[in-house]
């Protein structure tokens, strides 16, 4: 992924953190916070900050059930959504849905993932997002539907992900399952 040092892409930053874990999430969070303090409060960067906070909190095992930390991240995401247009809102919802989906089905805040991903699921267009972001969203929805007892919907989401890139969908499904397994142990 290419990123200019002067204007980092918030989707690239989120995806790097999502794929590489807490150390990368902390690094990307620093970049996002610096960008937010240097410029006007861009809604996509604000939404990215909210998602990165969830990844850092979950992956680092920081006060796993700290409701204040999670409420803060949730409020930042809501603020970002209020400031954004429809296209940007979809991206904010997707990255926050992916961050919350990492928590796993036994976490009390797990339902937040589907709340964020609902719009992505109903109005998704392949051309709206980078392919890997769309694939990640579909894999997350696959697991969320299975968690909710709808394996057919989960299978349909996974097949859609496979149409983007079958081998990558399989790798990301396995990785997501691993993230959720670790979240259960925290």
Tab-separated table of C-alpha atoms in Angstrom:
chain	number	residue	atom	x	y	z
A	1	UNK	CA	0.000	0.000	0.000
A	2	UNK	CA	1.315	3.409	-0.925
A	3	UNK	CA	0.811	6.339	1.389
A	4	UNK	CA	2.148	9.814	1.013
A	5	UNK	CA	3.763	11.040	4.215
A	6	UNK	CA	2.003	14.413	3.884
A	7	UNK	CA	-1.540	13.078	3.427
A	8	UNK	CA	-2.005	9.553	4.714
A	9	UNK	CA	-5.112	7.719	3.597
A	10	UNK	CA	-7.240	6.855	6.635
A	11	UNK	CA	-8.513	3.653	4.986
A	12	UNK	CA	-4.926	2.514	4.366
A	13	UNK	CA	-4.023	3.326	7.973
A	14	UNK	CA	-7.009	1.387	9.288
A	15	UNK	CA	-6.342	-1.584	7.022
A	16	UNK	CA	-2.675	-1.737	8.074
A	17	UNK	CA	-3.723	-1.755	11.727
A	18	UNK	CA	-6.534	-4.251	11.145
A	19	UNK	CA	-4.213	-6.668	9.348
A	20	UNK	CA	-1.110	-6.209	11.518
A	21	UNK	CA	-2.488	-5.817	15.051
A	22	UNK	CA	-1.915	-3.675	18.083
A	23	UNK	CA	1.586	-2.307	17.452
A	24	UNK	CA	0.589	-1.093	14.008
A	25	UNK	CA	-2.728	0.173	15.394
A	26	UNK	CA	-0.880	2.246	17.986
A	27	UNK	CA	1.427	3.659	15.295
A	28	UNK	CA	-1.488	4.466	12.986
A	29	UNK	CA	-3.471	5.986	15.851
A	30	UNK	CA	-0.560	8.363	16.463
A	31	UNK	CA	-0.580	9.411	12.795
A	32	UNK	CA	-4.352	9.935	12.836
A	33	UNK	CA	-4.263	11.964	16.060
A	34	UNK	CA	-1.473	14.146	14.668
A	35	UNK	CA	-3.456	14.691	11.472
A	36	UNK	CA	-6.569	15.622	13.476
A	37	UNK	CA	-4.622	18.096	15.596
A	38	UNK	CA	-2.898	19.674	12.563
A	39	UNK	CA	-5.920	20.139	10.319
A	40	UNK	CA	-9.656	20.543	10.372
A	41	UNK	CA	-11.508	17.597	11.867
A	42	UNK	CA	-11.924	15.435	8.779
A	43	UNK	CA	-14.766	12.980	9.418
A	44	UNK	CA	-12.998	9.997	7.840
A	45	UNK	CA	-9.933	10.533	10.033
A	46	UNK	CA	-12.219	10.907	13.049
A	47	UNK	CA	-13.984	7.651	12.173
A	48	UNK	CA	-10.610	5.983	11.701
A	49	UNK	CA	-9.541	7.160	15.154
A	50	UNK	CA	-12.624	5.554	16.698
A	51	UNK	CA	-11.934	2.225	14.968
A	52	UNK	CA	-8.247	2.282	15.914
A	53	UNK	CA	-9.127	2.936	19.558
A	54	UNK	CA	-11.240	-0.243	19.575
A	55	UNK	CA	-8.422	-2.281	18.000
A	56	UNK	CA	-5.828	-0.962	20.455
A	57	UNK	CA	-8.091	-1.558	23.452
A	58	UNK	CA	-9.052	-5.062	22.375
A	59	UNK	CA	-5.747	-6.342	21.002
A	60	UNK	CA	-3.628	-4.946	23.818
A	61	UNK	CA	-5.982	-6.377	26.437
A	62	UNK	CA	-6.408	-2.924	27.953
A	63	UNK	CA	-9.264	-3.010	30.419
A	64	UNK	CA	-11.189	-5.317	28.137
A	65	UNK	CA	-14.533	-4.483	29.653
A	66	UNK	CA	-13.838	-0.815	30.310
A	67	UNK	CA	-17.155	0.738	29.278
A	68	UNK	CA	-15.818	4.307	29.394
A	69	UNK	CA	-13.110	3.559	26.803
A	70	UNK	CA	-15.599	1.886	24.500
A	71	UNK	CA	-18.206	4.624	24.966
A	72	UNK	CA	-15.552	7.179	24.016
A	73	UNK	CA	-14.720	5.291	20.806
A	74	UNK	CA	-18.420	4.907	20.024
A	75	UNK	CA	-19.084	8.633	20.541
A	76	UNK	CA	-16.163	9.568	18.289
A	77	UNK	CA	-17.581	7.288	15.570
A	78	UNK	CA	-21.033	8.841	15.938
A	79	UNK	CA	-19.573	12.351	15.744
A	80	UNK	CA	-17.710	11.367	12.572
A	81	UNK	CA	-20.899	9.953	11.033
A	82	UNK	CA	-22.826	13.154	11.774
A	83	UNK	CA	-20.187	15.217	9.948
A	84	UNK	CA	-19.942	13.023	6.860
A	85	UNK	CA	-21.645	12.617	3.529
A	86	UNK	CA	-23.186	9.269	2.548
A	87	UNK	CA	-20.076	7.873	0.823
A	88	UNK	CA	-17.787	8.782	3.716
A	89	UNK	CA	-20.346	7.484	6.231
A	90	UNK	CA	-20.276	4.065	4.546
A	91	UNK	CA	-16.487	3.926	4.941
A	92	UNK	CA	-16.694	5.020	8.586
A	93	UNK	CA	-19.356	2.411	9.289
A	94	UNK	CA	-17.312	-0.297	7.588
A	95	UNK	CA	-14.055	0.329	9.430
A	96	UNK	CA	-15.811	0.664	12.776
A	97	UNK	CA	-17.836	-2.473	12.085
A	98	UNK	CA	-14.618	-4.349	11.354
A	99	UNK	CA	-13.014	-3.066	14.549
A	100	UNK	CA	-15.988	-4.085	16.707
A	101	UNK	CA	-16.268	-7.468	14.915
A	102	UNK	CA	-12.819	-8.339	16.285
A	103	UNK	CA	-14.355	-8.597	19.762
A	104	UNK	CA	-15.961	-11.969	19.220
A	105	UNK	CA	-19.462	-13.259	19.943
A	106	UNK	CA	-19.140	-13.545	23.717
A	107	UNK	CA	-18.255	-9.902	24.196
A	108	UNK	CA	-21.177	-7.783	25.471
A	109	UNK	CA	-20.480	-5.121	22.807
A	110	UNK	CA	-20.284	-7.593	19.916
A	111	UNK	CA	-23.639	-6.434	18.481
A	112	UNK	CA	-22.093	-3.037	17.735
A	113	UNK	CA	-20.287	-4.659	14.806
A	114	UNK	CA	-23.513	-5.514	13.030
A	115	UNK	CA	-24.986	-2.092	13.835
A	116	UNK	CA	-22.083	-0.498	11.978
A	117	UNK	CA	-22.071	-3.032	9.143
A	118	UNK	CA	-25.830	-2.942	8.491
A	119	UNK	CA	-25.586	-0.106	5.950
A	120	UNK	CA	-22.633	-1.789	4.234
A	121	UNK	CA	-24.661	-4.976	3.940
A	122	UNK	CA	-27.772	-3.337	2.502
A	123	UNK	CA	-26.258	-0.747	0.150
A	124	UNK	CA	-22.877	-2.225	-0.696
A	125	UNK	CA	-21.499	-1.570	-4.169
A	126	UNK	CA	-18.226	-3.194	-5.245
A	127	UNK	CA	-17.089	0.090	-6.771
A	128	UNK	CA	-17.622	2.074	-3.540
A	129	UNK	CA	-14.615	0.646	-1.699
A	130	UNK	CA	-11.162	-0.768	-2.275
A	131	UNK	CA	-11.540	-4.526	-2.945
A	132	UNK	CA	-9.697	-5.637	0.201
A	133	UNK	CA	-11.895	-3.410	2.381
A	134	UNK	CA	-15.027	-4.851	0.770
A	135	UNK	CA	-13.695	-8.378	1.211
A	136	UNK	CA	-12.996	-7.716	4.908
A	137	UNK	CA	-16.529	-6.411	5.386
A	138	UNK	CA	-18.062	-9.455	3.740
A	139	UNK	CA	-15.940	-11.849	5.826
A	140	UNK	CA	-16.964	-10.021	9.010
A	141	UNK	CA	-20.629	-10.223	7.985
A	142	UNK	CA	-20.208	-13.943	7.320
A	143	UNK	CA	-19.095	-14.482	10.918
A	144	UNK	CA	-21.706	-12.134	12.378
A	145	UNK	CA	-24.522	-13.962	10.582
A	146	UNK	CA	-23.188	-17.300	11.783
A	147	UNK	CA	-23.015	-15.927	15.342
A	148	UNK	CA	-26.658	-14.873	15.037
A	149	UNK	CA	-27.732	-18.335	13.855
A	150	UNK	CA	-28.092	-17.535	10.150
A	151	UNK	CA	-25.486	-19.767	8.472
A	152	UNK	CA	-27.066	-19.394	5.016
A	153	UNK	CA	-26.649	-15.603	5.147
A	154	UNK	CA	-23.101	-16.139	6.383
A	155	UNK	CA	-22.348	-18.482	3.504
A	156	UNK	CA	-23.761	-15.983	0.999
A	157	UNK	CA	-21.497	-13.243	2.380
A	158	UNK	CA	-18.480	-15.537	2.217
A	159	UNK	CA	-19.292	-16.464	-1.397
A	160	UNK	CA	-19.463	-12.755	-2.249
A	161	UNK	CA	-16.049	-12.306	-0.627
A	162	UNK	CA	-14.731	-15.241	-2.653
A	163	UNK	CA	-15.908	-13.564	-5.863
A	164	UNK	CA	-13.527	-10.726	-5.016
A	165	UNK	CA	-10.598	-13.064	-4.213
A	166	UNK	CA	-11.142	-16.634	-3.005
A	167	UNK	CA	-7.688	-17.249	-1.537
A	168	UNK	CA	-7.673	-13.887	0.236
A	169	UNK	CA	-11.191	-14.521	1.600
A	170	UNK	CA	-10.068	-17.857	3.052
A	171	UNK	CA	-6.977	-16.279	4.622
A	172	UNK	CA	-8.974	-13.400	6.103
A	173	UNK	CA	-11.680	-15.729	7.463
A	174	UNK	CA	-9.028	-17.750	9.265
A	175	UNK	CA	-7.376	-14.569	10.570
A	176	UNK	CA	-10.689	-13.140	11.801
A	177	UNK	CA	-11.466	-16.400	13.600
A	178	UNK	CA	-8.050	-16.211	15.282
A	179	UNK	CA	-8.643	-12.611	16.391
A	180	UNK	CA	-11.999	-13.536	17.876
A	181	UNK	CA	-10.513	-16.587	19.602
A	182	UNK	CA	-7.863	-14.410	21.261
A	183	UNK	CA	-10.552	-11.896	22.258
A	184	UNK	CA	-12.397	-14.647	24.150
A	185	UNK	CA	-9.299	-15.387	26.209
A	186	UNK	CA	-8.718	-11.754	27.184
